[in-house]
XYZ file of C-alpha atoms in Angstrom:
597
model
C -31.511 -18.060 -58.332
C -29.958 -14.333 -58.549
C -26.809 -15.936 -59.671
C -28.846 -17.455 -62.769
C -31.031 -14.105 -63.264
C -27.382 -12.130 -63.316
C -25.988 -14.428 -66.030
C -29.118 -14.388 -67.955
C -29.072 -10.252 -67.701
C -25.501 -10.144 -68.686
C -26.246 -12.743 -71.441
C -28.873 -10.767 -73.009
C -27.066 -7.711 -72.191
C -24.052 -9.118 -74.680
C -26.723 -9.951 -77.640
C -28.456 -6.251 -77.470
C -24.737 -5.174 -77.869
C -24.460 -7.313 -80.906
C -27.948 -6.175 -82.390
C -29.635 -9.805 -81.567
C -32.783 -9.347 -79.988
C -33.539 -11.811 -77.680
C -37.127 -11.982 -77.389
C -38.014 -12.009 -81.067
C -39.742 -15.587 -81.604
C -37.807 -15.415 -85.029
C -34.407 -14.940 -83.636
C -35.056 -18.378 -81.387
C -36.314 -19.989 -84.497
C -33.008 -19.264 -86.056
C -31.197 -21.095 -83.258
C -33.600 -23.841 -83.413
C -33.084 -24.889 -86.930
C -29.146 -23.949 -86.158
C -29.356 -26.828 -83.173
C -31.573 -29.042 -85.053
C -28.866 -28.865 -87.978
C -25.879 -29.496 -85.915
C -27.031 -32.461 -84.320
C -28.446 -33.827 -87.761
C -24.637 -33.517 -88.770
C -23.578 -35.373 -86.173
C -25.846 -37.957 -86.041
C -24.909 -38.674 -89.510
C -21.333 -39.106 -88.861
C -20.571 -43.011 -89.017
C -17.392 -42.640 -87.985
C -16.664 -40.103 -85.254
C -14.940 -41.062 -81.996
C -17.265 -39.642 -79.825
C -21.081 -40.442 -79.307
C -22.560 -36.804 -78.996
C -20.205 -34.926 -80.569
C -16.948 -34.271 -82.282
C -13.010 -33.535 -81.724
C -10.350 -32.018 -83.116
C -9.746 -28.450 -85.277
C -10.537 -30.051 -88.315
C -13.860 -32.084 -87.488
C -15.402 -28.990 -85.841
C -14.066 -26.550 -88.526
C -16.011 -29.144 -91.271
C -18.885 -29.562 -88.936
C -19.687 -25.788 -89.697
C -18.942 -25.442 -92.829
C -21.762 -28.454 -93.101
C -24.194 -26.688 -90.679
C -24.033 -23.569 -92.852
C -24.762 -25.727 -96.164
C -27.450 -27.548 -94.881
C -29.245 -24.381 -93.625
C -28.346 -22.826 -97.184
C -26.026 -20.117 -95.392
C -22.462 -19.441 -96.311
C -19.722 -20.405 -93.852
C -17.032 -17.576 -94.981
C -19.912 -15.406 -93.832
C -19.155 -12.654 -91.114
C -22.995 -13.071 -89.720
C -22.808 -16.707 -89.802
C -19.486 -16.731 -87.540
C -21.290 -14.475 -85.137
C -24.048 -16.757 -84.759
C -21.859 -19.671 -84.222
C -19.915 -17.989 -81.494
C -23.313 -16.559 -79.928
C -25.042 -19.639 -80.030
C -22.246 -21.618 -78.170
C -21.883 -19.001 -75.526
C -25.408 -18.376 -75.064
C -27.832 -20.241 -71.945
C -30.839 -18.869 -72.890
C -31.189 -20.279 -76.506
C -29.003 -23.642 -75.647
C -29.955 -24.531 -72.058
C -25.937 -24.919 -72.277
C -26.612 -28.144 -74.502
C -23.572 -27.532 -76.457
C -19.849 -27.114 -75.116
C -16.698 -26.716 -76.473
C -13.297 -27.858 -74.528
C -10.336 -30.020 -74.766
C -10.859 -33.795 -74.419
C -8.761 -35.814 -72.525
C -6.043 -36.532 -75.488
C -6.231 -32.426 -75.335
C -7.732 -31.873 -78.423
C -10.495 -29.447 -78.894
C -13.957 -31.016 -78.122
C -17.522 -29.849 -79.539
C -20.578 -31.767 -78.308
C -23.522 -31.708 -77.124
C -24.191 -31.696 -73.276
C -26.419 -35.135 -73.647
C -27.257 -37.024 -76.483
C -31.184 -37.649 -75.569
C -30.408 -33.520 -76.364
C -29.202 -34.353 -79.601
C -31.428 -37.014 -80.549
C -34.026 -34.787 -79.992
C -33.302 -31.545 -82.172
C -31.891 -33.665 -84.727
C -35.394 -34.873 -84.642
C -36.764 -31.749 -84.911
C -34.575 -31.068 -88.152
C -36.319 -34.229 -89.460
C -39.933 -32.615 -88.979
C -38.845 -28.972 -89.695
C -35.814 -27.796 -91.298
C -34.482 -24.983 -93.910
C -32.176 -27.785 -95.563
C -31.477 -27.196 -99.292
C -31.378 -31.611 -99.235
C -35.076 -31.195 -98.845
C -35.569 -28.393 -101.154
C -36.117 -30.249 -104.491
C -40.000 -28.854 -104.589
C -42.427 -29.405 -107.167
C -45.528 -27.551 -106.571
C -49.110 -27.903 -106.792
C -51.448 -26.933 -110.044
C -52.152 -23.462 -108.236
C -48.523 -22.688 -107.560
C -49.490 -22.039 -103.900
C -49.251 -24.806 -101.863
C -46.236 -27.397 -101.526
C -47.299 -30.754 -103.188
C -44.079 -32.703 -103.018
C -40.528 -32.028 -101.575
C -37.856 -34.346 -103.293
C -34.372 -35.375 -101.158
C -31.554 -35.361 -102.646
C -29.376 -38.917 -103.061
C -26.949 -38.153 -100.033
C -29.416 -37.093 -97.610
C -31.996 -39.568 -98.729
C -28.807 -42.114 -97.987
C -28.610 -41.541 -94.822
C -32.774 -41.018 -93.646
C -33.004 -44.811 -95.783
C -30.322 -46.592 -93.291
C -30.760 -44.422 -90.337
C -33.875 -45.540 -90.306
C -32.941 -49.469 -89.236
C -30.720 -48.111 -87.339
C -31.528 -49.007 -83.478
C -29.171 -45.728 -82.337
C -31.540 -43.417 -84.347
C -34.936 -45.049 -82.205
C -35.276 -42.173 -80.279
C -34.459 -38.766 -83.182
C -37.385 -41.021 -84.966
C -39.475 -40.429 -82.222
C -38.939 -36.824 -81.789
C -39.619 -36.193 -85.103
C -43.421 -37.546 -84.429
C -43.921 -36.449 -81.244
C -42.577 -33.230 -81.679
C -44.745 -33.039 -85.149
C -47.755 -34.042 -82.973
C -47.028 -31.549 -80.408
C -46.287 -28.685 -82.470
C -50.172 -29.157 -84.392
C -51.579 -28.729 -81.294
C -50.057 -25.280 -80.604
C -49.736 -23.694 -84.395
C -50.935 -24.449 -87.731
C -47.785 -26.248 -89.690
C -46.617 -24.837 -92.708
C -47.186 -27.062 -95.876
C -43.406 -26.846 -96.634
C -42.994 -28.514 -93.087
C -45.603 -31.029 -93.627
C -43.955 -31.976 -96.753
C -40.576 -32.454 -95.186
C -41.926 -34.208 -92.468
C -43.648 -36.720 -94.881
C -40.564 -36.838 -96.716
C -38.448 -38.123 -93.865
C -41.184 -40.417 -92.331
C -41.390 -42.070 -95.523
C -38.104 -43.947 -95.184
C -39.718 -46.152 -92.262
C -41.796 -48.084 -94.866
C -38.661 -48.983 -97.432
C -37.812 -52.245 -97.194
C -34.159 -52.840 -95.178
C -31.121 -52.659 -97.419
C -30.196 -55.421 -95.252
C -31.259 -58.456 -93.254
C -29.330 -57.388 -90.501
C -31.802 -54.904 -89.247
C -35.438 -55.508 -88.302
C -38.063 -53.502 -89.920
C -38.791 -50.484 -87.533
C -42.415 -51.337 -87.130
C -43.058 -49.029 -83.860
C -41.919 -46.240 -85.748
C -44.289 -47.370 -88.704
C -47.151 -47.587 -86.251
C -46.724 -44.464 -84.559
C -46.503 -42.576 -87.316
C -49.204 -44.541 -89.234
C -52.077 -42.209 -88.684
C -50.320 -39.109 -90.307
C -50.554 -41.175 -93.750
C -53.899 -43.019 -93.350
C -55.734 -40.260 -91.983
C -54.005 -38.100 -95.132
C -52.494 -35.694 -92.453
C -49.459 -35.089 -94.786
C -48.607 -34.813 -98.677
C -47.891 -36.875 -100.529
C -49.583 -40.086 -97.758
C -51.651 -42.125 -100.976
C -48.346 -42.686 -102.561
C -46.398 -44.273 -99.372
C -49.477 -46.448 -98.402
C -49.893 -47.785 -102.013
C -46.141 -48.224 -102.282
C -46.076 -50.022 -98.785
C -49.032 -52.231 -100.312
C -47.422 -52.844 -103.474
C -44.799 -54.922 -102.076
C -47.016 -57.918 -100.973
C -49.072 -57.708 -104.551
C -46.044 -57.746 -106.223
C -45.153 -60.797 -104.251
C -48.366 -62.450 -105.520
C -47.318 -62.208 -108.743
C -43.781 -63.149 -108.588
C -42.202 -66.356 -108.987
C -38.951 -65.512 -107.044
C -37.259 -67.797 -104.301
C -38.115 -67.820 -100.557
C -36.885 -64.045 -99.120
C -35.709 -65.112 -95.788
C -34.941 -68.986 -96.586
C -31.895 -69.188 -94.304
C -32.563 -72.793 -93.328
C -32.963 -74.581 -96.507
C -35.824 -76.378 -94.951
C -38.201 -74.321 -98.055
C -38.994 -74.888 -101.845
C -41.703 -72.637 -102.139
C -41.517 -69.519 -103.971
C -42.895 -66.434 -102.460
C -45.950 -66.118 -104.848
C -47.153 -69.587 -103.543
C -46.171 -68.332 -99.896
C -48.373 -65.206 -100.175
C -51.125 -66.884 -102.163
C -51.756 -69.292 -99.503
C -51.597 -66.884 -96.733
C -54.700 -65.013 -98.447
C -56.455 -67.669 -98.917
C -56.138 -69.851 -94.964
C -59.058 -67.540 -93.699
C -62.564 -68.678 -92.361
C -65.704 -66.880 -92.088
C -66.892 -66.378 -88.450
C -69.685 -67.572 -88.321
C -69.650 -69.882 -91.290
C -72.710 -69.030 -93.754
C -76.435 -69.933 -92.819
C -74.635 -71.526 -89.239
C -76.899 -71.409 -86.811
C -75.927 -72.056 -82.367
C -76.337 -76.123 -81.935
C -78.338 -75.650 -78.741
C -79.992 -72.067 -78.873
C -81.160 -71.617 -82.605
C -83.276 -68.403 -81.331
C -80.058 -66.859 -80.945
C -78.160 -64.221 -83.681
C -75.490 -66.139 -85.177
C -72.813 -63.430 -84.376
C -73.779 -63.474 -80.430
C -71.614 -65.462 -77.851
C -71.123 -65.641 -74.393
C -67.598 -63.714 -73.289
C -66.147 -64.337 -70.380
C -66.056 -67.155 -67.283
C -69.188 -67.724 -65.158
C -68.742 -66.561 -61.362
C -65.928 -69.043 -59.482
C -64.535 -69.982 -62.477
C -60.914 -68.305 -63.937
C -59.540 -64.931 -63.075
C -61.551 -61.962 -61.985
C -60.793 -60.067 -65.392
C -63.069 -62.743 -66.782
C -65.867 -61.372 -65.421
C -68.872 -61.080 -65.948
C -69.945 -63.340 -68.494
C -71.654 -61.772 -70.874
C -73.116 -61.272 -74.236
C -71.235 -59.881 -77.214
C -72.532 -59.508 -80.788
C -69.392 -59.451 -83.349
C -70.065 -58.478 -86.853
C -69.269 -61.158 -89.486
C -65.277 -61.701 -90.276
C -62.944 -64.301 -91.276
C -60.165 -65.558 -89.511
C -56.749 -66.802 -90.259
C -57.175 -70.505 -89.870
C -53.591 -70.965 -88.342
C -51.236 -68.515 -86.848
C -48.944 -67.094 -89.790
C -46.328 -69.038 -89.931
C -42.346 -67.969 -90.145
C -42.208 -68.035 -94.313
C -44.962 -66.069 -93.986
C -43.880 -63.342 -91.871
C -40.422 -63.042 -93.493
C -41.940 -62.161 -96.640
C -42.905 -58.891 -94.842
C -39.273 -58.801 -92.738
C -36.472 -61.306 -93.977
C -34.288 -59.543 -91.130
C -36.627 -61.685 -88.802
C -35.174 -64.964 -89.607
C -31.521 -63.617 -89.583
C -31.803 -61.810 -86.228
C -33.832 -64.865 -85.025
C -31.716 -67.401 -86.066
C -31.177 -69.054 -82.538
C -34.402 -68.736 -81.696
C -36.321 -70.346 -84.874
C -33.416 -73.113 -84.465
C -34.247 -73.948 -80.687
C -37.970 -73.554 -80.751
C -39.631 -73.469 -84.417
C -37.075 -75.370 -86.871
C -39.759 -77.587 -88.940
C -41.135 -75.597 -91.685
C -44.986 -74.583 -91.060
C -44.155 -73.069 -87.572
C -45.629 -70.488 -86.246
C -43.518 -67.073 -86.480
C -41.915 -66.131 -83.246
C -39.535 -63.043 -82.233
C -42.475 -61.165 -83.215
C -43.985 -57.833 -81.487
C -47.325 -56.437 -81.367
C -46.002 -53.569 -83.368
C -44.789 -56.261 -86.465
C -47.729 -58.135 -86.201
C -50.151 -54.618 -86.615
C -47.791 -53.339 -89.342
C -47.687 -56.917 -91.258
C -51.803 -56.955 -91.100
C -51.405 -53.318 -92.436
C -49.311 -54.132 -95.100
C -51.304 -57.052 -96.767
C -53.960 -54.497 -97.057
C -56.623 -52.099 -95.035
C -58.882 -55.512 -95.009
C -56.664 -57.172 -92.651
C -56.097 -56.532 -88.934
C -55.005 -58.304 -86.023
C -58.323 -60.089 -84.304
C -59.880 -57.942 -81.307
C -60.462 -59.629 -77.727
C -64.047 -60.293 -78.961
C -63.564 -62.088 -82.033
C -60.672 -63.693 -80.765
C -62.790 -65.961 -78.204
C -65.671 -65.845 -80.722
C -63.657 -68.021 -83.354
C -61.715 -69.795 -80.245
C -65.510 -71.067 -78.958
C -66.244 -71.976 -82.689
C -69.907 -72.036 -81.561
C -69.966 -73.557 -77.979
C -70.701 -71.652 -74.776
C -68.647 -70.642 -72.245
C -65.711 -73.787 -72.027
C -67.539 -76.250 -73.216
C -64.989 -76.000 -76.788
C -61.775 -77.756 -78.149
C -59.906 -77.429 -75.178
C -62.583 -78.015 -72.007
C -60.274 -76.867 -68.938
C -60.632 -74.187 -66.299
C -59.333 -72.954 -63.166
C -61.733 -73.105 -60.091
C -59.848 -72.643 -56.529
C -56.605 -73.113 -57.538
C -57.124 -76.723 -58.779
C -57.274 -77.893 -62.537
C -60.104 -79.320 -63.456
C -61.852 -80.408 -66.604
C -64.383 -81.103 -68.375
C -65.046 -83.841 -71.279
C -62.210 -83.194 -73.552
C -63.824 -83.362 -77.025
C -60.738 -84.077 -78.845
C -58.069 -86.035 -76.605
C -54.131 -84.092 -77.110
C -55.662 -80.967 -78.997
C -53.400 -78.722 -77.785
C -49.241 -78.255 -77.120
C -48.406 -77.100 -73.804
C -46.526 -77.341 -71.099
C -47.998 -80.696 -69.141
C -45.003 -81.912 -66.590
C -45.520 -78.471 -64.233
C -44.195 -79.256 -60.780
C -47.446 -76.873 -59.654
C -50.310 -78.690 -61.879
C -48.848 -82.330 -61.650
C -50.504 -83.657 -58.591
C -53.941 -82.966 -60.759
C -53.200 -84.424 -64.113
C -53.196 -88.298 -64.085
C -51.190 -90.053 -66.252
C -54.168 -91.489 -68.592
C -55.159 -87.890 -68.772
C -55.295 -86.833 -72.834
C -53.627 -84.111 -72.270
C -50.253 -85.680 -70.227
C -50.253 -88.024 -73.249
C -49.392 -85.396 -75.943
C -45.824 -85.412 -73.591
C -44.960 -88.317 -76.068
C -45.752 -85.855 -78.790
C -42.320 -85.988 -80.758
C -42.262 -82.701 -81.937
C -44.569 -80.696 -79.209
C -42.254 -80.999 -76.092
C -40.691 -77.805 -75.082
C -41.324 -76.013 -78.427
C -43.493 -75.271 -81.115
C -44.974 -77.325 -83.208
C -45.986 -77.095 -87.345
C -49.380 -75.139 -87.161
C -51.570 -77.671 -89.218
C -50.061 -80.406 -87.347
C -53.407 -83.013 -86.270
C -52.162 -81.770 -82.524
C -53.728 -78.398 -83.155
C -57.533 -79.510 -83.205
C -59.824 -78.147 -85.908
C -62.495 -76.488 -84.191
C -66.421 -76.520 -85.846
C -65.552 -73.124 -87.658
C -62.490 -74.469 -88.929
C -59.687 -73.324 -87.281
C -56.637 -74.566 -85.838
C -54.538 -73.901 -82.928
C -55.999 -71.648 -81.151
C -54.983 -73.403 -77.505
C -51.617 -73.922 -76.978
C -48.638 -73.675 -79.444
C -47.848 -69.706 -79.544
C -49.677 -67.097 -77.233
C -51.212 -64.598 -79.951
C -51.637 -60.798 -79.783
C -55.340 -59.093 -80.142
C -56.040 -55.610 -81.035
C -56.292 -54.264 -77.742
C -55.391 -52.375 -74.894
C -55.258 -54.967 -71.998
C -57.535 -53.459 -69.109
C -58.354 -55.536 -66.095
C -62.444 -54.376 -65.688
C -62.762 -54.364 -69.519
C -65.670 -56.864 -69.419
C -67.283 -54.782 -66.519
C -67.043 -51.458 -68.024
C -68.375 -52.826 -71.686
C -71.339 -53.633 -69.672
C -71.776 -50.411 -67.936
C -71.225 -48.579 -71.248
C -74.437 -50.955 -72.775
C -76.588 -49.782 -70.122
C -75.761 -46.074 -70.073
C -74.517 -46.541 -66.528
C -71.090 -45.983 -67.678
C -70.995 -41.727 -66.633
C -72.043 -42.439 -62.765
C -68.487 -44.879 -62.544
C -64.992 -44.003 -61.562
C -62.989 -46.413 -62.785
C -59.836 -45.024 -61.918
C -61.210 -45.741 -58.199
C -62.781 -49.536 -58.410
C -60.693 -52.237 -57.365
C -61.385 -55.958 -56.885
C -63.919 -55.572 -54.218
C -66.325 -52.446 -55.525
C -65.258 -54.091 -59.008
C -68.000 -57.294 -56.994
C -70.093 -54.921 -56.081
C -70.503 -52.995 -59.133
C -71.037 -56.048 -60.990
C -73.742 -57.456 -58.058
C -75.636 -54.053 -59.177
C -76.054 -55.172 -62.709
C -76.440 -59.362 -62.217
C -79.852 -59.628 -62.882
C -79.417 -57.460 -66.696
C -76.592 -59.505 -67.153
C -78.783 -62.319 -69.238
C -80.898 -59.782 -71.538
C -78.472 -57.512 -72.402
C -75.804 -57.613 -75.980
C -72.840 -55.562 -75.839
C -71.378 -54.470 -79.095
C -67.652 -55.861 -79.628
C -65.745 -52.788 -79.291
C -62.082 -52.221 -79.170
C -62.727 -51.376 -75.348
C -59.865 -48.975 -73.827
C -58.214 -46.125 -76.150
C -54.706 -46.510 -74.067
C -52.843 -48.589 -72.161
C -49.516 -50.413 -71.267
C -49.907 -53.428 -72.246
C -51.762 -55.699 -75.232
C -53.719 -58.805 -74.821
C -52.557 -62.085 -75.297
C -54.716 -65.416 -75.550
C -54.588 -69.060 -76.122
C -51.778 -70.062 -74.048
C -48.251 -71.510 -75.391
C -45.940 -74.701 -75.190
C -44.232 -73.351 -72.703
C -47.164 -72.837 -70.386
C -49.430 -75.234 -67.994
C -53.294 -76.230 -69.190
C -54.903 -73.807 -67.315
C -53.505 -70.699 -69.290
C -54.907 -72.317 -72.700
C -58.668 -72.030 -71.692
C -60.642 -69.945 -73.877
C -61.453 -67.431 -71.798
C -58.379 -67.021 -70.121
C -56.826 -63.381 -70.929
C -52.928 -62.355 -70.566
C -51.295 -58.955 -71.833
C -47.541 -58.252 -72.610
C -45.818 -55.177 -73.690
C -46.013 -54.265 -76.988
C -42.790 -54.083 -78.194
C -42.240 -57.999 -76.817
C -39.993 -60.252 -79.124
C -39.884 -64.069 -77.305
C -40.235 -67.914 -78.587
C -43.797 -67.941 -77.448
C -45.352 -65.195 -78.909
C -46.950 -65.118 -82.538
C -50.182 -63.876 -84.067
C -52.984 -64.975 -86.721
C -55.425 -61.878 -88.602
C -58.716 -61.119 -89.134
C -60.018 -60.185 -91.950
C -63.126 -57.498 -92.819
C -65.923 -59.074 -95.004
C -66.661 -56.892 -97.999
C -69.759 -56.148 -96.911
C -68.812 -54.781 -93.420
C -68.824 -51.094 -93.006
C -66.771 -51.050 -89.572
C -63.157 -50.449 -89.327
C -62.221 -52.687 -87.116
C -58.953 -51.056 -86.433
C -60.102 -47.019 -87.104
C -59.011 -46.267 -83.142
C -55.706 -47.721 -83.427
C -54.570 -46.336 -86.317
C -54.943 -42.695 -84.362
C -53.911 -43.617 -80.603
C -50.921 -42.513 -79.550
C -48.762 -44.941 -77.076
């Protein structure tokens, strides 16, 4: 520790000599945007030999002359030499992030110390920067306030394929968090705001090409600075994000994405469909066959006690406001209209396990399934937990629906099957096979030609229509739902209903108090209607429902709930959308377009 206090005294010693003070917030500034500019250079360098820096007289020699251009200095200026020999020799500003020494072919070596270093001020150069690139700016009617800041061709280059780039993930991500960070501590300059809006705009081009997948974490994480209008500039990247589906509409161009053949549809006949497969939930003037006292949007959630999982529990009332749901999960032709790069990067996949045409879209993460709702329009969202089992029940209780199976003491069991093979999954399970008998309906779709071991087309007759008129919701493709996965969810909704929610640690229940909290509240349980909420703000991991092909019965019950990470891309996984009836005030999706993950 005195060693390090002596260096830092002699350091700051050396800058009073050279007229630098040290503790001016300005001065750091200076070397901030200095960093944040060198490792922007860098980063942009296709071509250099190594990853966090560069080597030889002549790289390092053009690396500064760039620095000093892009932070509008000149490099054959005395004061700008003095800074770039103070800020290499300096601790205190650098943290000794940046070195200079011979490499092993003995040629001189500039670099950064890390590159999760790098990535992150050239991050910070994409949120906040004194770049002359950015400093096309047109400004508002009052002349005061920055409306607009304009890049210039090369630098827009590189922000437009850096940002399909996989390498650049994490400077992305700086650039937001670091945005995010730096609003809770100062007020941002609107000259900042605009160049962060600038850069962040990129994420929503469409790929130059269908090599790269769409970078739809970035596009979610970011999301709320445009929607909630955080930054300049935000109506004109949502409408232009929009634009590119009603353009499709209207086009009569070939299949984007058709790298099978297997397609003669055009993409206006593509999108047009996918608009109009949605049901209303409930249908119009429906009424509950055996309980027509009851509100039309209220179902039971959940398994009843010794039945399923214990996340299942408690059964219990949930009123969901009117919506429409996709009747199948959008298919691949579908989904490649928003990302062609799907079907390229996917090739094996789609070939393996969804060849036919009309199957479901796989290799697809919660993050491209929220972004692809988002960019058909604000109406559209991926389902919540709620009115995912809602249109799975299509109007039955508990698991009385299409596909009548539960778990109950490790055993399979089931009840009348209303429509015999309704579902693919996986039926010749070492595990399950000494309960399913050969005459069962559900062993019998094993003869299914194309539902063994893969997907199948999603209006094929295997995928039962249900009484609201939707297919496929057991079996075929898991499918992701709006929220946070969260083990007591059911529990907690409950609590929150009766105001009991404030006198509850949840961080503290587990499985047992979890019984006993529930016990407390058993006897409410049958007069009380909880609201269908998104229920937890955060989490690891998103829901899942309706089982797959490649798992047993008992994970395709309707009640049965699964989670994933969110940035999951496997042959199993797809997703259908909801869709907000005009006349619905809520925002079905207003917390997740502000969460941060």
């Amino acid at each position: 520790m005195h060693e390090h206090l002596t260096r830092r005294a002699a350091e700051h010693r050396e800058l009073r000599e050279l007229g630098i003070d040290a503790k001016d917030p300005n001065t750091r500034v200076k070397w901030r945007r200095m960093l944040a500019a060198i490792a922007f250079e860098i980063m942009s360098q296709k071509d250099r030999e190594h990853d966090c820096g560069v080597s030889g007289d002549d790289a390092i020699l053009n690396l500064q002359r760039n620095v000093a251009t892009r932070l509008d200095r000149s490099a054959d200026d005395d004061q700008w030499r003095l800074d770039w020999t103070v800020l290499q020799k300096v601790s205190d500003f650098t943290d000794r992030c940046l070195t200079e020494t011979n490499d092993v072919a003995g040629s001189n070596f500039f670099c950064f110390s890390h590159r999760g270093i790098m990535e992150f001020y050239c991050g910070v150069h994409l949120a906040t920067n004194q770049d002359p690139q950015w400093r096309n700016v047109s400004n508002s009617a009052e002349g005061d306030s920055l409306s607009e800041v304009e890049l210039q061709p090369q630098t827009r280059g590189i922000l437009e394929e850096s940002a399909f780039d996989p390498s650049w993930y994490w400077t992305w991500r700086f650039a937001i968090d670091f945005s995010e960070v730096q609003r809770t501590k100062t007020i941002r300059s609107p000259e900042d705001e605009a160049i962060l809006g600038q850069s962040l705009a990129q994420l929503f081009n469409r790929s130059p090409s269908e090599e790269h997948l769409r970078p739809t974490e970035l596009m979610h994480r970011c999301w709320h600075f445009f929607s909630e209008n955080k930054l300049p500039n935000c109506a004109n990247v949502i409408a232009n994000f929009h634009s590119e589906f009603a353009r499709l509409c209207d086009e009569e161009a070939p299949m984007v994405g058709d790298t099978t053949g297997c397609f003669d549809h055009s993409s206006e006949i593509i999108a047009r469909k996918l608009v109009e497969n949605f049901q209303r939930c409930p249908p119009p003037d429906w009424k509950h066959p055996t309980d027509s006292e009851r509100h039309p949007s209220v179902f039971w959630m959940g398994s009843p006690m010794g039945i399923g999982d214990g996340n299942e529990h408690p059964r219990h009332l949930v009123k969901v406001q009117p919506f429409e749901m996709q009747a199948t999960p959008v298919t691949k032709e579908q989904y490649w209209l928003f990302d062609p790069a799907n079907a390229v990067v996917y090739k094996n996949l789609y070939s393996k396990y969804a060849s036919e045409a009309q199957c479901p879209a796989i290799g697809v993460s919660w993050f491209d399934s929220m972004m692809f709702a988002r960019w058909l329009g604000p109406e559209y969202s991926l389902p919540s937990e709620a009115q995912w089992e809602f249109a799975c029940h299509g109007g039955r209780d508990g698991e009385q629906d299409r596909f009548g199976v539960f778990w109950m003491e490790g055993e399979v069991k089931h009840f009348e099957t209303l429509h015999p093979g309704c579902a693919n999954f996986r039926c010749n399970s070492q595990r399950y096979k000494k309960f399913l008998q050969r005459d069962d309906p559900f062993v019998a779709l094993g003869e299914h030609p194309n539902g063994v071991g893969k997907t199948i087309p999603v209006f094929d007759s295997v995928n039962a229509e249900s009484d609201f008129h939707i297919r496929g919701m057991h079996g075929n493709v898991w499918e992701w739902c709006l929220d946070w996965f969260d083990d007591s969810a059911y529990l907690k909704r409950l609590y929150q209903t009766l105001n009991l929610d404030d006198k509850v640690d949840w961080s503290t229940v587990d499985q047992n108090r979890r019984r006993d909290f529930l016990r407390a509240v058993a006897d409410l349980i049958p007069s009380t209607i909880c609201e269908a909420a998104i229920d937890s703000p955060v989490g690891s991991t998103r829901v899942l429902r309706g089982g797959s092909w490649n798992r047993e019965a008992v994970f395709c019950r309707s009640a049965y709930r699964f989670s994933e990470y969110p940035d999951l891309r496997v042959s199993f996984i797809g997703f259908r959308l909801c869709r907000e009836l005009e006349s619905n005030s809520i925002e079905l999706s207003s917390q997740i377009d502000s969460e941060s993950l």
